C-alpha positions as a Python dict, from the first residue, in 0.01 Angstrom:
ca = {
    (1, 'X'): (0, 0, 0),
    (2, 'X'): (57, -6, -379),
    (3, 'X'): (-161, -202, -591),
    (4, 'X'): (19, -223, -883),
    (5, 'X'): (419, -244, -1028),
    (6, 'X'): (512, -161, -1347),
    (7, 'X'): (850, -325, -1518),
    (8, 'X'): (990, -37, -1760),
    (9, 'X'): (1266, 201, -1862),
    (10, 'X'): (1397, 538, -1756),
    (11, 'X'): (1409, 844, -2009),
    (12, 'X'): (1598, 1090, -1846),
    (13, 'X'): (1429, 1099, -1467),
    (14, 'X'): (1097, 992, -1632),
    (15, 'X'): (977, 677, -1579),
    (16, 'X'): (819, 452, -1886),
    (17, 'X'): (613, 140, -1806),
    (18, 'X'): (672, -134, -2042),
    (19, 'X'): (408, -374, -1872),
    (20, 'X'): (264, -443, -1531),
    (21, 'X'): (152, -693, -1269),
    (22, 'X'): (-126, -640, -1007),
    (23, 'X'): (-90, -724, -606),
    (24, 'X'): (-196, -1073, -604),
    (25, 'X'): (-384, -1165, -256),
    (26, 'X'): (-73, -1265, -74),
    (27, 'X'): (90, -918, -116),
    (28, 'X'): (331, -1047, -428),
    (29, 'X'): (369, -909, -756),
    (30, 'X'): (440, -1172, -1030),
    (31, 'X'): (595, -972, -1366),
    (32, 'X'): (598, -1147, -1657),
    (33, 'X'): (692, -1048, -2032),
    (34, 'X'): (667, -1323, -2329),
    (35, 'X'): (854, -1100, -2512),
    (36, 'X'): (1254, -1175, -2498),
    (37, 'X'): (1409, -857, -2312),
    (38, 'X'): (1770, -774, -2391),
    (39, 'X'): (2029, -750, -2121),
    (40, 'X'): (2040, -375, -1989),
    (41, 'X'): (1923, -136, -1727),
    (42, 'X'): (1568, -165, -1671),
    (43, 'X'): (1310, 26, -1413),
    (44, 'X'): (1089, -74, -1128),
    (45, 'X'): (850, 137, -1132),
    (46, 'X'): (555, 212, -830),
    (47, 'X'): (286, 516, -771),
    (48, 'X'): (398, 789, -540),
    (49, 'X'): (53, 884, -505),
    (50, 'X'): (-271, 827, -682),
    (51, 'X'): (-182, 1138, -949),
    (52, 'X'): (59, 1004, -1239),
    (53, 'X'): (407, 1056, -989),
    (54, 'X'): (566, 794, -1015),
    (55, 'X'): (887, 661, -862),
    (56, 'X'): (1156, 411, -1005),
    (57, 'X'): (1442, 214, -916),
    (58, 'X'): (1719, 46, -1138),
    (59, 'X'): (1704, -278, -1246),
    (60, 'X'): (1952, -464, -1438),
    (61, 'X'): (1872, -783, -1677),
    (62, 'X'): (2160, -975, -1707),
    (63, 'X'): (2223, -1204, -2011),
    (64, 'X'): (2039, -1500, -2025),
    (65, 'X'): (1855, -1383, -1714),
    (66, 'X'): (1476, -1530, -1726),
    (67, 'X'): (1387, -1490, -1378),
    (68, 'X'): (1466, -1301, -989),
    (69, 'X'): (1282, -1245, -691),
    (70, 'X'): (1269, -846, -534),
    (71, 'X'): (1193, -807, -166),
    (72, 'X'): (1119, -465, -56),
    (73, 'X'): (902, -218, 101),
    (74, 'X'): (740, -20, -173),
    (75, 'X'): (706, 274, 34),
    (76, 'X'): (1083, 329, 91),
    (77, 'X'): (1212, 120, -258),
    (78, 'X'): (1579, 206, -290),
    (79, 'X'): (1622, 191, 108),
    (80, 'X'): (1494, -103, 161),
    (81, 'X'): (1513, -345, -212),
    (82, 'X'): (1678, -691, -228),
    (83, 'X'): (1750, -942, -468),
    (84, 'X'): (1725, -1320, -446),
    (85, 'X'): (1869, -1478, -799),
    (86, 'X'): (2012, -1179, -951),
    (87, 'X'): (2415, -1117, -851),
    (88, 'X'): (2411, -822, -1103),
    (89, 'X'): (2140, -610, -904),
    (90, 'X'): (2301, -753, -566),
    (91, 'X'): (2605, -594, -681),
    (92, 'X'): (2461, -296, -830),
    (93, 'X'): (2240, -194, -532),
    (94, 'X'): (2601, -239, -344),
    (95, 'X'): (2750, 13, -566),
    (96, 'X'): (2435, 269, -514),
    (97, 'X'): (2417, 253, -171),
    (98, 'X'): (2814, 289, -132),
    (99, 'X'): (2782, 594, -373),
    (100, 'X'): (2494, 747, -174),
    (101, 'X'): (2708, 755, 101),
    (102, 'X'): (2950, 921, -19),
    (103, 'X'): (2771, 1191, -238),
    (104, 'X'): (2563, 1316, 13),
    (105, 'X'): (2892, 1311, 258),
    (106, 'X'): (3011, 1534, -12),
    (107, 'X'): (2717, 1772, -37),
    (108, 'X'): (2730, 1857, 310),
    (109, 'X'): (3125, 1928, 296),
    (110, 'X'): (3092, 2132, 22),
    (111, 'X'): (2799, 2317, 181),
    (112, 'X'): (3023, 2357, 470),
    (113, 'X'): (3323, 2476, 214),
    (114, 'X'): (3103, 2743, 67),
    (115, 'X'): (3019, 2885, 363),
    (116, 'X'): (3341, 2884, 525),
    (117, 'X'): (3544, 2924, 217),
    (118, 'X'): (3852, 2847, 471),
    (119, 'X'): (4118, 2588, 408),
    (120, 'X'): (4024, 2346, 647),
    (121, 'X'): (3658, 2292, 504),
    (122, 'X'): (3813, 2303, 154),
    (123, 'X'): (4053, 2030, 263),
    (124, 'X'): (3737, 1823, 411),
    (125, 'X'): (3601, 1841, 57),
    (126, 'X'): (3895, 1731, -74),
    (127, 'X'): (3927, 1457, 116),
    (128, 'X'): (3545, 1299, 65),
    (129, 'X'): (3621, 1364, -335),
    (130, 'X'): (3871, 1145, -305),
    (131, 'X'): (3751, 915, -112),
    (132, 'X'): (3435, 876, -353),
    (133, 'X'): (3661, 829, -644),
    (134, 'X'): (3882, 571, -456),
    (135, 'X'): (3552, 397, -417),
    (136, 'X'): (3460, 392, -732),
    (137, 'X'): (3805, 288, -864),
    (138, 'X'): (3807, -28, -575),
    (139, 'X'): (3473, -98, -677),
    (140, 'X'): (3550, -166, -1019),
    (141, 'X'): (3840, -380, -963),
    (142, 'X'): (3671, -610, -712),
    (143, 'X'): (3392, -663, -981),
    (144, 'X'): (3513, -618, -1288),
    (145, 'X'): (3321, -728, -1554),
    (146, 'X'): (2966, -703, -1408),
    (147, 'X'): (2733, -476, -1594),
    (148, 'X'): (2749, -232, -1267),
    (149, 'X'): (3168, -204, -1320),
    (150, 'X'): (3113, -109, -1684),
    (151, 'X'): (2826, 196, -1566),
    (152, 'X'): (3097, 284, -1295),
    (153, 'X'): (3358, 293, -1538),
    (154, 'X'): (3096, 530, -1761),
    (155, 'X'): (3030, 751, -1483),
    (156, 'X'): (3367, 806, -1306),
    (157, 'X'): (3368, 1059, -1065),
    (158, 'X'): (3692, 1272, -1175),
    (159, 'X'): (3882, 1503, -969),
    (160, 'X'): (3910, 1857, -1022),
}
């Protein structure tokens, strides 16, 4: 069980603690800054093991946004994280697992394509490329304007 959770940003895949909050006796972690934080993409950020690996998940801070509840299990964070109070990271976790889908889908066609190298693999491939970037284009029409529509716009998936 981790004993401490860090509230920080992501350089690259490195993780950078800003501050921290310890376990407090019910099993609850209570972050708090008195420094106003700007509306962005921020970092969870938990011990992998008791070297300096660490592991992260995104965060967003909306606008305005002073407080939101995170329920997960520490030991599987992105599989398992939830938001209470915070419709940007609802959506955004949405989006990520949707994508995850989908992009390991696609790494297991293409694996399948380069072995093959047939038509009917490539056409598999094809098919899950397309299907990723019809996701993504869906996605951002059915929230547009959340801070997760404007990364997907960023970070289209384009077709060959």
């Amino acid at each position: 069980m981790i004993d401490t959770l860090w509230f920080g940003h992501t350089v690259g895949k490195r993780a950078e603690p800003d501050f921290f909050a310890l376990r407090q006796a019910d099993g609850s972690f209570l972050l708090k800054s008195n420094a106003q934080l700007p509306q962005g993409m921020y970092a969870l950020i938990t011990k992998r093991s008791s070297g300096a690996n660490l592991q992260h998940t995104p965060c967003w801070l909306a606008d305005g946004q002073r407080k939101f509840a995170v329920k997960a299990d520490y030991t599987q964070l992105f599989n398992t994280i939830a938001f209470t109070g915070s419709a940007e990271n609802e959506t955004l976790y949405a989006y990520l697992r949707g994508y995850q889908e989908l992009t390991d889908r696609l790494d297991v066609v293409t694996d399948n394509w380069k072995e093959a190298l047939d038509q009917p693999t490539f056409e598999a491939k094809k098919a899950v490329e397309q299907a990723l970037q019809q996701f993504q284009s869906d996605f951002m029409r059915s929230h547009h304007g959340t801070l997760t529509s404007k990364l997907v716009e960023q970070t289209f998936f384009l077709l060959p």
